[in-house]
PDB file of C-alpha atoms in Angstrom:
ATOM      1  CA  GLN A   1      94.211 -32.251 -40.119  1.00 87.00           C
ATOM      2  CA  LEU A   2      95.911 -30.589 -37.105  1.00 95.00           C
ATOM      3  CA  GLN A   3      99.533 -31.380 -36.297  1.00 95.00           C
ATOM      4  CA  ALA A   4     100.995 -30.100 -33.066  1.00 95.00           C
ATOM      5  CA  SER A   5     104.751 -29.868 -32.308  1.00 96.00           C
ATOM      6  CA  GLY A   6     107.148 -28.213 -30.045  1.00 97.00           C
ATOM      7  CA  GLY A   7     106.740 -30.123 -26.745  1.00 96.00           C
ATOM      8  CA  GLY A   8     109.512 -31.381 -24.647  1.00 97.00           C
ATOM      9  CA  LEU A   9     111.286 -31.433 -21.323  1.00 98.00           C
ATOM     10  CA  VAL A  10     112.292 -27.958 -19.856  1.00 98.00           C
ATOM     11  CA  GLN A  11     113.355 -26.852 -16.511  1.00 98.00           C
ATOM     12  CA  ALA A  12     111.210 -24.590 -14.354  1.00 98.00           C
ATOM     13  CA  GLY A  13     111.577 -21.006 -15.569  1.00 98.00           C
ATOM     14  CA  GLY A  14     112.284 -22.030 -19.001  1.00 98.00           C
ATOM     15  CA  SER A  15     110.406 -21.446 -22.275  1.00 98.00           C
ATOM     16  CA  LEU A  16     108.914 -23.505 -25.069  1.00 98.00           C
ATOM     17  CA  ARG A  17     106.953 -22.527 -28.129  1.00 98.00           C
ATOM     18  CA  LEU A  18     104.252 -24.892 -29.465  1.00 98.00           C
ATOM     19  CA  SER A  19     102.969 -24.869 -32.986  1.00 98.00           C
ATOM     20  CA  CYS A  20      99.899 -26.414 -34.549  1.00 98.00           C
ATOM     21  CA  ALA A  21      99.394 -26.420 -38.237  1.00 97.00           C
ATOM     22  CA  ALA A  22      96.188 -27.108 -40.075  1.00 97.00           C
ATOM     23  CA  SER A  23      96.451 -29.055 -43.290  1.00 95.00           C
ATOM     24  CA  GLY A  24      94.116 -30.528 -46.019  1.00 93.00           C
ATOM     25  CA  THR A  25      91.250 -28.800 -47.596  1.00 92.00           C
ATOM     26  CA  ILE A  26      90.658 -25.546 -45.740  1.00 94.00           C
ATOM     27  CA  ILE A  27      88.307 -22.875 -46.773  1.00 93.00           C
ATOM     28  CA  SER A  28      88.419 -20.858 -43.617  1.00 94.00           C
ATOM     29  CA  ILE A  29      89.538 -21.202 -40.015  1.00 97.00           C
ATOM     30  CA  ASN A  30      87.680 -19.337 -37.249  1.00 97.00           C
ATOM     31  CA  VAL A  31      88.912 -19.589 -33.618  1.00 97.00           C
ATOM     32  CA  MET A  32      92.060 -21.560 -32.974  1.00 98.00           C
ATOM     33  CA  GLY A  33      92.954 -22.444 -29.387  1.00 97.00           C
ATOM     34  CA  TRP A  34      95.021 -24.547 -27.037  1.00 98.00           C
ATOM     35  CA  TYR A  35      94.016 -26.867 -24.207  1.00 98.00           C
ATOM     36  CA  ARG A  36      95.982 -29.009 -21.837  1.00 98.00           C
ATOM     37  CA  GLN A  37      95.453 -32.160 -19.828  1.00 98.00           C
ATOM     38  CA  ALA A  38      97.609 -32.869 -16.791  1.00 97.00           C
ATOM     39  CA  PRO A  39      97.927 -36.431 -15.396  1.00 92.00           C
ATOM     40  CA  GLY A  40      94.849 -37.415 -13.612  1.00 94.00           C
ATOM     41  CA  LYS A  41      92.953 -34.245 -14.612  1.00 96.00           C
ATOM     42  CA  GLN A  42      90.368 -33.107 -17.079  1.00 97.00           C
ATOM     43  CA  ARG A  43      91.310 -31.259 -20.107  1.00 97.00           C
ATOM     44  CA  GLU A  44      91.181 -27.519 -19.639  1.00 98.00           C
ATOM     45  CA  LEU A  45      91.218 -24.377 -21.881  1.00 98.00           C
ATOM     46  CA  VAL A  46      94.496 -22.575 -22.010  1.00 98.00           C
ATOM     47  CA  GLY A  47      93.319 -19.747 -24.545  1.00 98.00           C
ATOM     48  CA  GLY A  48      92.253 -19.012 -27.978  1.00 98.00           C
ATOM     49  CA  ILE A  49      92.630 -16.613 -30.824  1.00 98.00           C
ATOM     50  CA  THR A  50      90.267 -15.304 -33.372  1.00 97.00           C
ATOM     51  CA  ARG A  51      90.851 -15.044 -37.067  1.00 96.00           C
ATOM     52  CA  GLY A  52      91.361 -11.331 -36.611  1.00 96.00           C
ATOM     53  CA  GLY A  53      94.087 -11.862 -34.010  1.00 96.00           C
ATOM     54  CA  SER A  54      92.183 -11.160 -30.829  1.00 97.00           C
ATOM     55  CA  SER A  55      93.522 -13.519 -28.190  1.00 97.00           C
ATOM     56  CA  THR A  56      92.935 -14.424 -24.621  1.00 98.00           C
ATOM     57  CA  VAL A  57      94.434 -16.894 -22.147  1.00 98.00           C
ATOM     58  CA  VAL A  58      93.213 -18.090 -18.734  1.00 98.00           C
ATOM     59  CA  ASP A  59      94.253 -16.493 -15.589  1.00 97.00           C
ATOM     60  CA  SER A  60      96.640 -19.229 -14.489  1.00 96.00           C
ATOM     61  CA  VAL A  61      98.926 -18.557 -17.449  1.00 98.00           C
ATOM     62  CA  LYS A  62      98.306 -14.802 -17.985  1.00 98.00           C
ATOM     63  CA  GLY A  63     101.517 -12.972 -18.245  1.00 97.00           C
ATOM     64  CA  ARG A  64     103.432 -16.040 -19.076  1.00 98.00           C
ATOM     65  CA  PHE A  65     101.721 -17.656 -22.118  1.00 98.00           C
ATOM     66  CA  THR A  66     100.903 -15.897 -25.304  1.00 98.00           C
ATOM     67  CA  ILE A  67      98.855 -17.240 -28.354  1.00 98.00           C
ATOM     68  CA  SER A  68      99.453 -15.988 -31.839  1.00 98.00           C
ATOM     69  CA  ARG A  69      98.531 -17.263 -35.324  1.00 98.00           C
ATOM     70  CA  ASP A  70      99.727 -17.051 -38.912  1.00 97.00           C
ATOM     71  CA  ASN A  71      96.690 -17.180 -41.205  1.00 97.00           C
ATOM     72  CA  ALA A  72      98.748 -17.595 -44.295  1.00 96.00           C
ATOM     73  CA  LYS A  73     100.237 -20.789 -42.815  1.00 96.00           C
ATOM     74  CA  ASN A  74      97.096 -21.858 -41.092  1.00 97.00           C
ATOM     75  CA  THR A  75      99.154 -22.185 -37.861  1.00 98.00           C
ATOM     76  CA  VAL A  76      98.620 -21.316 -34.218  1.00 98.00           C
ATOM     77  CA  TYR A  77     101.303 -20.896 -31.792  1.00 98.00           C
ATOM     78  CA  LEU A  78     101.660 -21.088 -27.979  1.00 98.00           C
ATOM     79  CA  GLN A  79     104.617 -19.229 -26.538  1.00 98.00           C
ATOM     80  CA  MET A  80     105.148 -20.472 -22.965  1.00 98.00           C
ATOM     81  CA  ASN A  81     107.594 -18.586 -20.666  1.00 98.00           C
ATOM     82  CA  SER A  82     108.318 -18.813 -17.017  1.00 98.00           C
ATOM     83  CA  LEU A  83     107.206 -22.400 -17.091  1.00 98.00           C
ATOM     84  CA  LYS A  84     106.237 -24.047 -13.789  1.00 97.00           C
ATOM     85  CA  PRO A  85     106.121 -27.757 -12.888  1.00 97.00           C
ATOM     86  CA  GLU A  86     102.154 -27.381 -12.760  1.00 96.00           C
ATOM     87  CA  ASP A  87     102.283 -26.547 -16.431  1.00 98.00           C
ATOM     88  CA  THR A  88     103.156 -30.179 -17.090  1.00 98.00           C
ATOM     89  CA  ALA A  89     100.558 -31.625 -19.429  1.00 98.00           C
ATOM     90  CA  VAL A  90      99.714 -32.860 -22.845  1.00 98.00           C
ATOM     91  CA  TYR A  91      98.834 -29.765 -24.800  1.00 98.00           C
ATOM     92  CA  TYR A  92      96.196 -30.026 -27.584  1.00 98.00           C
ATOM     93  CA  CYS A  93      95.394 -27.544 -30.348  1.00 98.00           C
ATOM     94  CA  ASN A  94      91.804 -26.987 -31.424  1.00 98.00           C
ATOM     95  CA  ALA A  95      90.412 -25.204 -34.557  1.00 98.00           C
ATOM     96  CA  ASP A  96      87.064 -24.393 -36.048  1.00 97.00           C
ATOM     97  CA  ILE A  97      87.479 -25.179 -39.711  1.00 95.00           C
ATOM     98  CA  ARG A  98      85.305 -24.826 -42.800  1.00 95.00           C
ATOM     99  CA  ALA A  99      86.442 -27.612 -45.119  1.00 91.00           C
ATOM    100  CA  THR A 100      84.133 -27.399 -48.038  1.00 92.00           C
ATOM    101  CA  TYR A 101      82.557 -24.673 -50.273  1.00 91.00           C
ATOM    102  CA  SER A 102      79.208 -26.544 -50.293  1.00 93.00           C
ATOM    103  CA  ASP A 103      78.791 -26.375 -46.513  1.00 90.00           C
ATOM    104  CA  VAL A 104      79.114 -23.068 -44.637  1.00 91.00           C
ATOM    105  CA  ARG A 105      79.398 -24.696 -41.238  1.00 94.00           C
ATOM    106  CA  TYR A 106      82.534 -24.886 -39.179  1.00 94.00           C
ATOM    107  CA  PHE A 107      83.565 -28.094 -37.477  1.00 95.00           C
ATOM    108  CA  SER A 108      85.876 -28.512 -34.514  1.00 96.00           C
ATOM    109  CA  TYR A 109      89.142 -30.339 -35.122  1.00 96.00           C
ATOM    110  CA  TRP A 110      91.772 -31.529 -32.537  1.00 97.00           C
ATOM    111  CA  GLY A 111      95.445 -32.057 -32.859  1.00 95.00           C
ATOM    112  CA  GLN A 112      97.077 -35.173 -31.471  1.00 93.00           C
ATOM    113  CA  GLY A 113      98.624 -33.525 -28.426  1.00 93.00           C
ATOM    114  CA  THR A 114     102.126 -32.761 -27.597  1.00 97.00           C
ATOM    115  CA  LEU A 115     103.694 -33.427 -24.121  1.00 98.00           C
ATOM    116  CA  VAL A 116     105.216 -30.623 -22.139  1.00 98.00           C
ATOM    117  CA  THR A 117     107.126 -31.659 -18.987  1.00 98.00           C
ATOM    118  CA  VAL A 118     108.473 -29.020 -16.568  1.00 98.00           C
ATOM    119  CA  SER A 119     110.999 -30.271 -14.119  1.00 97.00           C
ATOM    120  CA  SER A 120     111.594 -28.472 -10.751  1.00 93.00           C
TER     121      SER A 120
END
């Protein structure tokens, strides 16, 4: 239900823009976010954005990464600038989605991950 794209190989200092689109039956999407998992490390939060557009990112990427979303397209973006080799990871999107009218609860969904490799 979440499809991430945009990963690839980039040189240090370069930029990439990741996209993650939610599909299927969607009543509402609350928070959308990005996580990453580097080789041999645990998955970590990169940042998130509310339905109203309020976003935040972790200190390690602040000033370089920006999260945005298009509610009409059910899509969240991660703009990554000034990339460093330590940003190399599989990036996962996450979203809290309400998928039925009969259930008011939101459930957490994950995208399949997209690999970002930053060469030095």
